[in-house]
Structures are given as C-alpha cells and as structure tokens.
mmCIF file of C-alpha atoms in Angstrom:
data_model
loop_
_atom_site.group_PDB
_atom_site.id
_atom_site.type_symbol
_atom_site.label_atom_id
_atom_site.label_comp_id
_atom_site.label_asym_id
_atom_site.label_seq_id
_atom_site.Cartn_x
_atom_site.Cartn_y
_atom_site.Cartn_z
ATOM 1 C CA MET A 29 76.216 38.258 9.375
ATOM 2 C CA ARG A 30 75.385 34.562 9.342
ATOM 3 C CA ILE A 31 71.700 33.528 9.459
ATOM 4 C CA LEU A 32 70.733 29.962 10.367
ATOM 5 C CA VAL A 33 67.410 28.838 8.868
ATOM 6 C CA THR A 34 66.043 25.824 10.726
ATOM 7 C CA GLY A 35 63.498 23.577 9.070
ATOM 8 C CA ALA A 36 64.901 24.274 5.619
ATOM 9 C CA THR A 37 63.269 21.111 4.283
ATOM 10 C CA GLY A 38 59.830 22.352 5.332
ATOM 11 C CA ASN A 39 57.416 24.390 3.264
ATOM 12 C CA VAL A 40 58.050 27.749 4.931
ATOM 13 C CA GLY A 41 61.714 27.296 5.828
ATOM 14 C CA ARG A 42 62.650 26.249 2.317
ATOM 15 C CA LEU A 43 61.086 29.427 0.925
ATOM 16 C CA VAL A 44 62.801 31.540 3.581
ATOM 17 C CA VAL A 45 66.153 30.329 2.240
ATOM 18 C CA ASP A 46 65.197 31.394 -1.301
ATOM 19 C CA GLU A 47 63.960 34.785 -0.140
ATOM 20 C CA LEU A 48 67.119 35.449 1.856
ATOM 21 C CA LEU A 49 69.362 34.562 -1.069
ATOM 22 C CA ALA A 50 67.326 36.806 -3.388
ATOM 23 C CA ARG A 51 67.390 39.741 -0.960
ATOM 24 C CA ARG A 52 70.924 39.300 0.383
ATOM 25 C CA PRO A 53 72.255 42.868 0.420
ATOM 26 C CA ASP A 54 75.984 42.066 0.203
ATOM 27 C CA PRO A 55 78.466 39.162 0.363
ATOM 28 C CA SER A 56 78.907 39.584 4.109
ATOM 29 C CA VAL A 57 75.498 37.975 4.655
ATOM 30 C CA VAL A 58 75.702 34.186 4.744
ATOM 31 C CA VAL A 59 72.616 31.957 4.800
ATOM 32 C CA ARG A 60 73.065 28.614 6.524
ATOM 33 C CA ALA A 61 70.260 26.117 5.841
ATOM 34 C CA LEU A 62 69.650 23.348 8.378
ATOM 35 C CA THR A 63 67.952 20.333 6.839
ATOM 36 C CA THR A 64 67.510 16.676 7.683
ATOM 37 C CA ASN A 65 67.724 15.775 4.012
ATOM 38 C CA PRO A 66 69.637 18.154 1.716
ATOM 39 C CA ALA A 67 68.594 16.201 -1.386
ATOM 40 C CA LYS A 68 64.899 16.391 -0.506
ATOM 41 C CA ALA A 69 65.197 20.097 0.292
ATOM 42 C CA ALA A 70 66.504 20.620 -3.254
ATOM 43 C CA LEU A 71 68.633 23.533 -2.142
ATOM 44 C CA PRO A 72 70.610 25.271 -4.877
ATOM 45 C CA GLU A 73 74.162 24.088 -5.368
ATOM 46 C CA ASN A 74 77.320 26.168 -5.595
ATOM 47 C CA VAL A 75 75.493 29.380 -4.701
ATOM 48 C CA GLU A 76 77.551 32.130 -3.146
ATOM 49 C CA GLY A 77 76.446 32.912 0.378
ATOM 50 C CA LEU A 78 74.693 29.576 1.022
ATOM 51 C CA GLU A 79 75.884 26.947 3.471
ATOM 52 C CA VAL A 80 73.993 23.673 3.843
ATOM 53 C CA VAL A 81 74.298 21.657 7.052
ATOM 54 C CA THR A 82 72.586 18.399 7.936
ATOM 55 C CA GLY A 83 70.662 18.453 11.188
ATOM 56 C CA PHE A 84 67.354 18.942 12.922
ATOM 57 C CA ILE A 85 66.214 21.072 15.850
ATOM 58 C CA GLY A 86 64.607 17.939 17.248
ATOM 59 C CA LYS A 87 68.015 16.243 17.312
ATOM 60 C CA LEU A 88 69.949 18.419 19.738
ATOM 61 C CA SER A 89 73.303 16.770 19.071
ATOM 62 C CA THR A 90 73.317 18.396 15.617
ATOM 63 C CA MET A 91 72.698 21.911 16.874
ATOM 64 C CA PRO A 92 76.059 23.096 18.317
ATOM 65 C CA ALA A 93 77.827 22.731 14.966
ATOM 66 C CA ALA A 94 74.908 24.282 13.118
ATOM 67 C CA LEU A 95 74.889 27.293 15.466
ATOM 68 C CA GLU A 96 78.625 27.952 15.351
ATOM 69 C CA GLY A 97 79.301 31.484 14.114
ATOM 70 C CA VAL A 98 75.587 32.308 13.747
ATOM 71 C CA ASP A 99 74.365 35.825 14.539
ATOM 72 C CA THR A 100 70.662 35.453 13.740
ATOM 73 C CA LEU A 101 68.422 32.403 14.044
ATOM 74 C CA TYR A 102 65.211 31.713 12.139
ATOM 75 C CA LEU A 103 63.494 29.273 14.467
ATOM 76 C CA ALA A 104 60.868 26.900 13.111
ATOM 77 C CA PRO A 105 58.290 25.714 15.662
ATOM 78 C CA HIS A 106 59.165 22.451 17.396
ATOM 79 C CA GLN A 107 57.774 22.434 20.909
ATOM 80 C CA ALA A 108 59.580 19.309 22.103
ATOM 81 C CA THR A 109 63.046 20.895 21.987
ATOM 82 C CA ALA A 110 62.364 24.641 21.731
ATOM 83 C CA LYS A 111 63.730 25.323 25.214
ATOM 84 C CA GLU A 112 66.983 23.462 24.618
ATOM 85 C CA VAL A 113 67.527 24.974 21.161
ATOM 86 C CA VAL A 114 67.199 28.502 22.539
ATOM 87 C CA GLN A 115 69.619 27.643 25.332
ATOM 88 C CA LEU A 116 72.149 26.330 22.810
ATOM 89 C CA ALA A 117 71.653 29.382 20.596
ATOM 90 C CA LYS A 118 72.413 31.723 23.472
ATOM 91 C CA GLN A 119 75.482 29.714 24.431
ATOM 92 C CA ALA A 120 76.689 29.874 20.824
ATOM 93 C CA GLY A 121 76.508 33.667 20.772
ATOM 94 C CA VAL A 122 73.361 34.137 18.710
ATOM 95 C CA GLN A 123 72.146 37.726 19.094
ATOM 96 C CA ARG A 124 68.675 37.593 17.580
ATOM 97 C CA ILE A 125 65.893 35.051 17.068
ATOM 98 C CA VAL A 126 63.052 35.345 14.559
ATOM 99 C CA ALA A 127 60.548 32.623 15.423
ATOM 100 C CA LEU A 128 57.625 31.321 13.404
ATOM 101 C CA SER A 129 54.559 31.169 15.606
ATOM 102 C CA SER A 130 50.790 31.349 15.270
ATOM 103 C CA THR A 131 47.949 33.794 15.725
ATOM 104 C CA ASN A 132 46.670 31.254 18.292
ATOM 105 C CA ALA A 133 49.718 31.678 20.537
ATOM 106 C CA ASP A 134 48.019 33.911 23.111
ATOM 107 C CA GLU A 135 45.121 31.468 23.441
ATOM 108 C CA GLU A 136 47.536 28.569 23.816
ATOM 109 C CA ALA A 137 49.346 30.456 26.578
ATOM 110 C CA LYS A 138 46.171 30.321 28.691
ATOM 111 C CA GLY A 139 46.022 26.531 28.526
ATOM 112 C CA ASP A 140 47.980 23.550 29.737
ATOM 113 C CA PRO A 141 51.713 23.950 28.954
ATOM 114 C CA SER A 142 51.854 20.288 27.930
ATOM 115 C CA GLU A 143 49.509 21.147 25.050
ATOM 116 C CA TRP A 144 51.385 24.195 23.782
ATOM 117 C CA THR A 145 52.381 23.983 20.141
ATOM 118 C CA TYR A 146 53.347 27.451 18.959
ATOM 119 C CA TYR A 147 53.429 29.248 22.290
ATOM 120 C CA ALA A 148 56.071 26.766 23.435
ATOM 121 C CA THR A 149 58.518 28.408 21.040
ATOM 122 C CA GLU A 150 57.625 31.926 22.117
ATOM 123 C CA HIS A 151 57.850 30.954 25.786
ATOM 124 C CA ALA A 152 61.254 29.372 25.232
ATOM 125 C CA VAL A 153 62.579 32.513 23.543
ATOM 126 C CA LEU A 154 61.237 34.778 26.292
ATOM 127 C CA THR A 155 62.457 32.674 29.221
ATOM 128 C CA GLU A 156 65.607 30.933 27.993
ATOM 129 C CA GLY A 157 66.707 33.676 25.615
ATOM 130 C CA GLU A 158 66.773 36.505 28.105
ATOM 131 C CA GLY A 159 68.847 39.341 26.674
ATOM 132 C CA LEU A 160 68.423 38.220 23.067
ATOM 133 C CA ARG A 161 66.576 40.331 20.502
ATOM 134 C CA TRP A 162 63.486 38.609 19.188
ATOM 135 C CA THR A 163 60.612 38.872 16.719
ATOM 136 C CA PHE A 164 57.609 36.543 16.485
ATOM 137 C CA LEU A 165 55.954 35.883 13.142
ATOM 138 C CA ARG A 166 52.410 34.863 14.058
ATOM 139 C CA ALA A 167 51.000 33.148 11.005
ATOM 140 C CA GLY A 168 47.307 32.517 10.505
ATOM 141 C CA GLN A 169 45.570 29.788 8.549
ATOM 142 C CA PHE A 170 47.538 28.704 5.489
ATOM 143 C CA MET A 171 45.785 28.990 2.132
ATOM 144 C CA TRP A 172 46.742 25.373 1.534
ATOM 145 C CA ASN A 173 44.183 24.407 4.200
ATOM 146 C CA LEU A 174 41.384 25.694 1.969
ATOM 147 C CA LEU A 175 42.419 23.169 -0.665
ATOM 148 C CA ASP A 176 41.597 20.239 1.630
ATOM 149 C CA ASN A 177 38.479 19.638 -0.425
ATOM 150 C CA ALA A 178 40.361 19.250 -3.698
ATOM 151 C CA GLU A 179 39.824 15.481 -3.824
ATOM 152 C CA GLN A 180 36.082 15.943 -3.218
ATOM 153 C CA ILE A 181 35.905 18.455 -6.037
ATOM 154 C CA LYS A 182 37.805 16.182 -8.420
ATOM 155 C CA THR A 183 35.730 13.105 -7.679
ATOM 156 C CA THR A 184 32.241 14.477 -6.906
ATOM 157 C CA GLY A 185 32.222 18.030 -8.247
ATOM 158 C CA GLU A 186 30.992 19.394 -4.915
ATOM 159 C CA VAL A 187 32.154 20.259 -1.394
ATOM 160 C CA ARG A 188 30.515 18.721 1.659
ATOM 161 C CA ALA A 189 31.555 20.281 4.971
ATOM 162 C CA ALA A 190 30.282 21.801 8.189
ATOM 163 C CA TYR A 191 30.385 25.468 9.160
ATOM 164 C CA GLY A 192 30.323 26.887 5.653
ATOM 165 C CA LYS A 193 30.219 30.427 7.024
ATOM 166 C CA ALA A 194 33.419 29.954 9.033
ATOM 167 C CA ALA A 195 35.609 32.791 7.772
ATOM 168 C CA PHE A 196 39.338 33.406 8.094
ATOM 169 C CA ALA A 197 41.935 35.599 6.424
ATOM 170 C CA PRO A 198 44.236 32.897 5.009
ATOM 171 C CA VAL A 199 47.865 33.538 4.124
ATOM 172 C CA ASP A 200 50.149 32.095 1.464
ATOM 173 C CA ILE A 201 53.367 30.624 2.838
ATOM 174 C CA ALA A 202 55.312 32.581 0.197
ATOM 175 C CA ASP A 203 54.171 35.793 1.883
ATOM 176 C CA ILE A 204 55.270 34.457 5.267
ATOM 177 C CA ALA A 205 58.707 33.679 3.835
ATOM 178 C CA ALA A 206 58.973 37.150 2.302
ATOM 179 C CA VAL A 207 58.223 38.785 5.650
ATOM 180 C CA ALA A 208 60.669 36.473 7.420
ATOM 181 C CA ALA A 209 63.462 37.469 5.046
ATOM 182 C CA LYS A 210 62.668 41.164 5.463
ATOM 183 C CA VAL A 211 62.764 40.869 9.245
ATOM 184 C CA LEU A 212 65.924 38.748 9.258
ATOM 185 C CA LEU A 213 67.829 41.171 7.049
ATOM 186 C CA THR A 214 66.735 44.506 8.500
ATOM 187 C CA ASP A 215 66.573 46.238 11.863
ATOM 188 C CA GLY A 216 63.594 47.763 13.619
ATOM 189 C CA HIS A 217 61.638 44.600 14.405
ATOM 190 C CA ASP A 218 62.760 43.810 17.948
ATOM 191 C CA GLY A 219 59.964 42.860 20.322
ATOM 192 C CA GLU A 220 57.334 42.722 17.570
ATOM 193 C CA LYS A 221 54.650 40.050 17.287
ATOM 194 C CA TYR A 222 53.628 40.399 13.661
ATOM 195 C CA PRO A 223 50.250 38.950 12.629
ATOM 196 C CA LEU A 224 50.764 37.338 9.239
ATOM 197 C CA ILE A 225 47.301 36.855 7.820
ATOM 198 C CA GLY A 226 45.669 37.693 4.532
ATOM 199 C CA SER A 227 44.178 40.951 3.313
ATOM 200 C CA GLU A 228 40.749 39.398 2.668
ATOM 201 C CA THR A 229 38.353 37.356 4.765
ATOM 202 C CA VAL A 230 37.290 34.109 3.073
ATOM 203 C CA SER A 231 34.622 31.679 4.266
ATOM 204 C CA LYS A 232 34.411 28.034 3.226
ATOM 205 C CA ILE A 233 31.517 28.963 0.978
ATOM 206 C CA ASP A 234 33.532 31.839 -0.510
ATOM 207 C CA ALA A 235 36.503 29.551 -1.094
ATOM 208 C CA THR A 236 34.331 27.019 -2.914
ATOM 209 C CA ARG A 237 32.884 29.757 -5.127
ATOM 210 C CA VAL A 238 36.354 31.111 -5.964
ATOM 211 C CA ILE A 239 37.639 27.657 -6.856
ATOM 212 C CA GLY A 240 34.649 27.267 -9.177
ATOM 213 C CA GLU A 241 35.376 30.611 -10.828
ATOM 214 C CA VAL A 242 38.967 29.595 -11.509
ATOM 215 C CA LEU A 243 37.941 26.196 -12.864
ATOM 216 C CA GLY A 244 35.134 27.677 -14.916
ATOM 217 C CA ARG A 245 32.286 25.698 -13.410
ATOM 218 C CA GLU A 246 29.869 25.900 -10.498
ATOM 219 C CA ILE A 247 30.817 23.874 -7.435
ATOM 220 C CA PRO A 248 27.968 23.381 -4.951
ATOM 221 C CA PHE A 249 28.682 23.676 -1.218
ATOM 222 C CA ILE A 250 26.662 21.139 0.773
ATOM 223 C CA GLU A 251 26.365 22.065 4.455
ATOM 224 C CA LEU A 252 26.891 19.145 6.846
ATOM 225 C CA SER A 253 25.933 19.011 10.492
ATOM 226 C CA ARG A 254 28.757 19.014 13.016
ATOM 227 C CA GLU A 255 28.222 15.314 13.747
ATOM 228 C CA GLU A 256 28.165 14.407 10.059
ATOM 229 C CA ALA A 257 31.434 16.264 9.523
ATOM 230 C CA ARG A 258 32.923 14.669 12.633
ATOM 231 C CA GLN A 259 32.125 11.191 11.360
ATOM 232 C CA THR A 260 33.713 12.095 8.028
ATOM 233 C CA TYR A 261 36.920 13.136 9.814
ATOM 234 C CA LEU A 262 36.983 9.961 11.893
ATOM 235 C CA ALA A 263 36.416 7.801 8.823
ATOM 236 C CA ALA A 264 39.383 9.555 7.194
ATOM 237 C CA GLY A 265 41.607 8.443 10.074
ATOM 238 C CA LEU A 266 41.711 11.523 12.309
ATOM 239 C CA ASP A 267 41.514 10.880 16.029
ATOM 240 C CA GLU A 268 38.670 12.335 18.068
ATOM 241 C CA TYR A 269 40.782 15.115 19.601
ATOM 242 C CA VAL A 270 41.912 16.440 16.228
ATOM 243 C CA ALA A 271 38.432 16.155 14.710
ATOM 244 C CA ASP A 272 36.868 18.082 17.578
ATOM 245 C CA TRP A 273 39.645 20.678 17.507
ATOM 246 C CA LEU A 274 39.086 21.319 13.803
ATOM 247 C CA LEU A 275 35.334 21.628 14.271
ATOM 248 C CA ASP A 276 35.691 23.907 17.294
ATOM 249 C CA ASN A 277 38.016 26.141 15.307
ATOM 250 C CA ASP A 278 35.498 26.344 12.464
ATOM 251 C CA ALA A 279 32.680 27.086 14.882
ATOM 252 C CA MET A 280 34.742 29.969 16.228
ATOM 253 C CA GLY A 281 35.198 31.200 12.656
ATOM 254 C CA VAL A 282 31.426 31.441 12.271
ATOM 255 C CA ASP A 283 30.889 33.422 15.461
ATOM 256 C CA TYR A 284 34.021 35.530 15.117
ATOM 257 C CA PRO A 285 35.088 35.912 11.459
ATOM 258 C CA GLN A 286 38.759 36.831 11.226
ATOM 259 C CA PRO A 287 39.232 40.388 9.933
ATOM 260 C CA PRO A 288 41.875 41.057 7.283
ATOM 261 C CA ASP A 289 45.251 42.539 8.122
ATOM 262 C CA PHE A 290 47.797 44.482 6.072
ATOM 263 C CA THR A 291 51.025 43.810 7.978
ATOM 264 C CA ILE A 292 52.401 41.764 5.072
ATOM 265 C CA GLU A 293 51.929 44.644 2.648
ATOM 266 C CA ARG A 294 53.418 47.118 5.109
ATOM 267 C CA LEU A 295 56.542 45.039 5.627
ATOM 268 C CA THR A 296 57.130 43.762 2.096
ATOM 269 C CA GLY A 297 55.834 46.734 0.096
ATOM 270 C CA ARG A 298 53.468 44.561 -1.936
ATOM 271 C CA PRO A 299 49.936 43.246 -1.303
ATOM 272 C CA ALA A 300 49.448 39.836 0.212
ATOM 273 C CA LYS A 301 48.382 37.189 -2.284
ATOM 274 C CA THR A 302 44.637 36.792 -2.712
ATOM 275 C CA PHE A 303 42.984 33.400 -2.490
ATOM 276 C CA LYS A 304 41.952 33.601 -6.136
ATOM 277 C CA GLN A 305 45.570 34.200 -7.161
ATOM 278 C CA PHE A 306 46.612 31.246 -5.047
ATOM 279 C CA VAL A 307 44.005 28.918 -6.562
ATOM 280 C CA SER A 308 44.965 30.047 -10.078
ATOM 281 C CA GLU A 309 48.574 29.130 -9.373
ATOM 282 C CA ASN A 310 47.554 25.725 -8.016
ATOM 283 C CA ARG A 311 44.629 24.763 -10.251
ATOM 284 C CA ALA A 312 46.400 21.530 -11.167
ATOM 285 C CA VAL A 313 45.478 20.275 -7.694
ATOM 286 C CA PHE A 314 41.859 20.047 -8.850
ATOM 287 C CA GLU A 315 42.454 18.559 -12.295
#
C-alpha cells in the first residue's frame, strides 16, 4: 500500500508523516510525502518506506506524478483545487481518501459555496470521488489558537480580550496526526466523519488561569467589549471580515460552549492531550 500525504510541509501533514512511519505495520506500506519545500519540511533522510516528492495540491501540474501508484490519499484542505485533485486521484486509481476537515463543515455547507473553506474538500470528495472510500477528520479549534495572547503575557503580564467565557474543547495537532495515521493504516473507517476535539472544555478565562499555573504566577484576564476587541484586531492588521468572524465565533462559544469528545481516545487508545500538558510543553512561548 502506498499512502500519499499532501501538505507534508504543514503543521498537521508533517506530523502525519512521522506517525505513519512510526506505525507502519510492514515494509509493504510506503509513505509518500508531498511537499513544496523538502528542506523546510525537514523530512527524515534515507528512511525505509518514505518517498519524498516535490509538489503542491494547489499546483495541479505536480499531482499526476505524485499520485502515481497511490492507493490511499491523505488530503489536506485547499478549497481552490480540491475538486480537481479528487478528480486526478480517481483517475490515478486511488481507492480511499482521508480528508482533513473542520467541525464547522456542516455550517459552511449551508452558506455560499464561494465561501466554503473546509466543506469544499468534503464536497469535492463526495461529488467528484463517487465510488471511492472516504473518511473525514473534522478538527476543532487548535490548542495553538489559545496561545495567541502569548505576546501580551510576555510584555504586559495580562490578557485583554473579549468574550472571556467563550469555551471550546481545543485539540492538539499531534492528536489529529495520530488519528489520521490510525485511520490511514486500518480498515473500518469508511463513511465516518470523526469529530477531533479535546476531552475538556476550556474558556479564555480558563486558558489564562492554566497558563498562569504553568508559569507559576497569576495572570489577570481583562474583559474587553466587542468593539474594543475589534479595534485591537484591526490595529493588528486583520481585515474587518476576519475580525468580525473571530468575534462572532467567540460569541457563539459563550452561548453554546463546546462539549468535550472522546473520539481521539477511542481511536488511538490514549487520552487526548490536555491544555495544561500542551502549555507545559510550550512554556518557552511565554518566556
């Protein structure tokens, strides 16, 4: 079996390659990593079972060679060319696609197709990949997002943000990669839409408290109004659409806190990483 991992330079895709190599059950499984920059991806050299090819799913001319001889495709989200990549995969004889998506995919599906981000990939697999086996990995908010205030903490010793009670069940990308490898290497996952979120619900206020516990000092959380936070985003260079989208998402997290989920533990056999574990591993970000 040959597995093509697209986006192998990216945060998740790069870890998927490592997980596949670590879990590879026998020499018949070959991992092919697609990357725009092999040096930047820092993929291991001279490793049995690893093939490195230069290319990008956004550059369709590179895809036929990358897909040659591939049985299973790990598809990173790239809405601009998702349709064409799935078409090329089917033409190349790919039998199964495991696509990284988002817990927001169903909501996106209700909106304007021109604004689809993650659902574009799912839609492409379902419409252009008819007859192929598929699995969607619907990731939630990354734990990295809760470190957005690291610079504030380093420079002011506090966090100033709106919607402090906005609560989500964040996930570490290492857990996403572990699930991806499990699904890519084993059967029994066809037609599944796995929610990949954390096993604990964490608000912005909770996250600030946990960071303080790890650093050994109290970090105050200063609640901003929506407009104050919006102006902060705009001053940082975000456009109005992105700023409003972020604030709307946080407002939703106040009214509808995201409950935890245990799919990661069920599939990998180990608990999902907690936010405190994650902060402990990345405390250098704050120092």
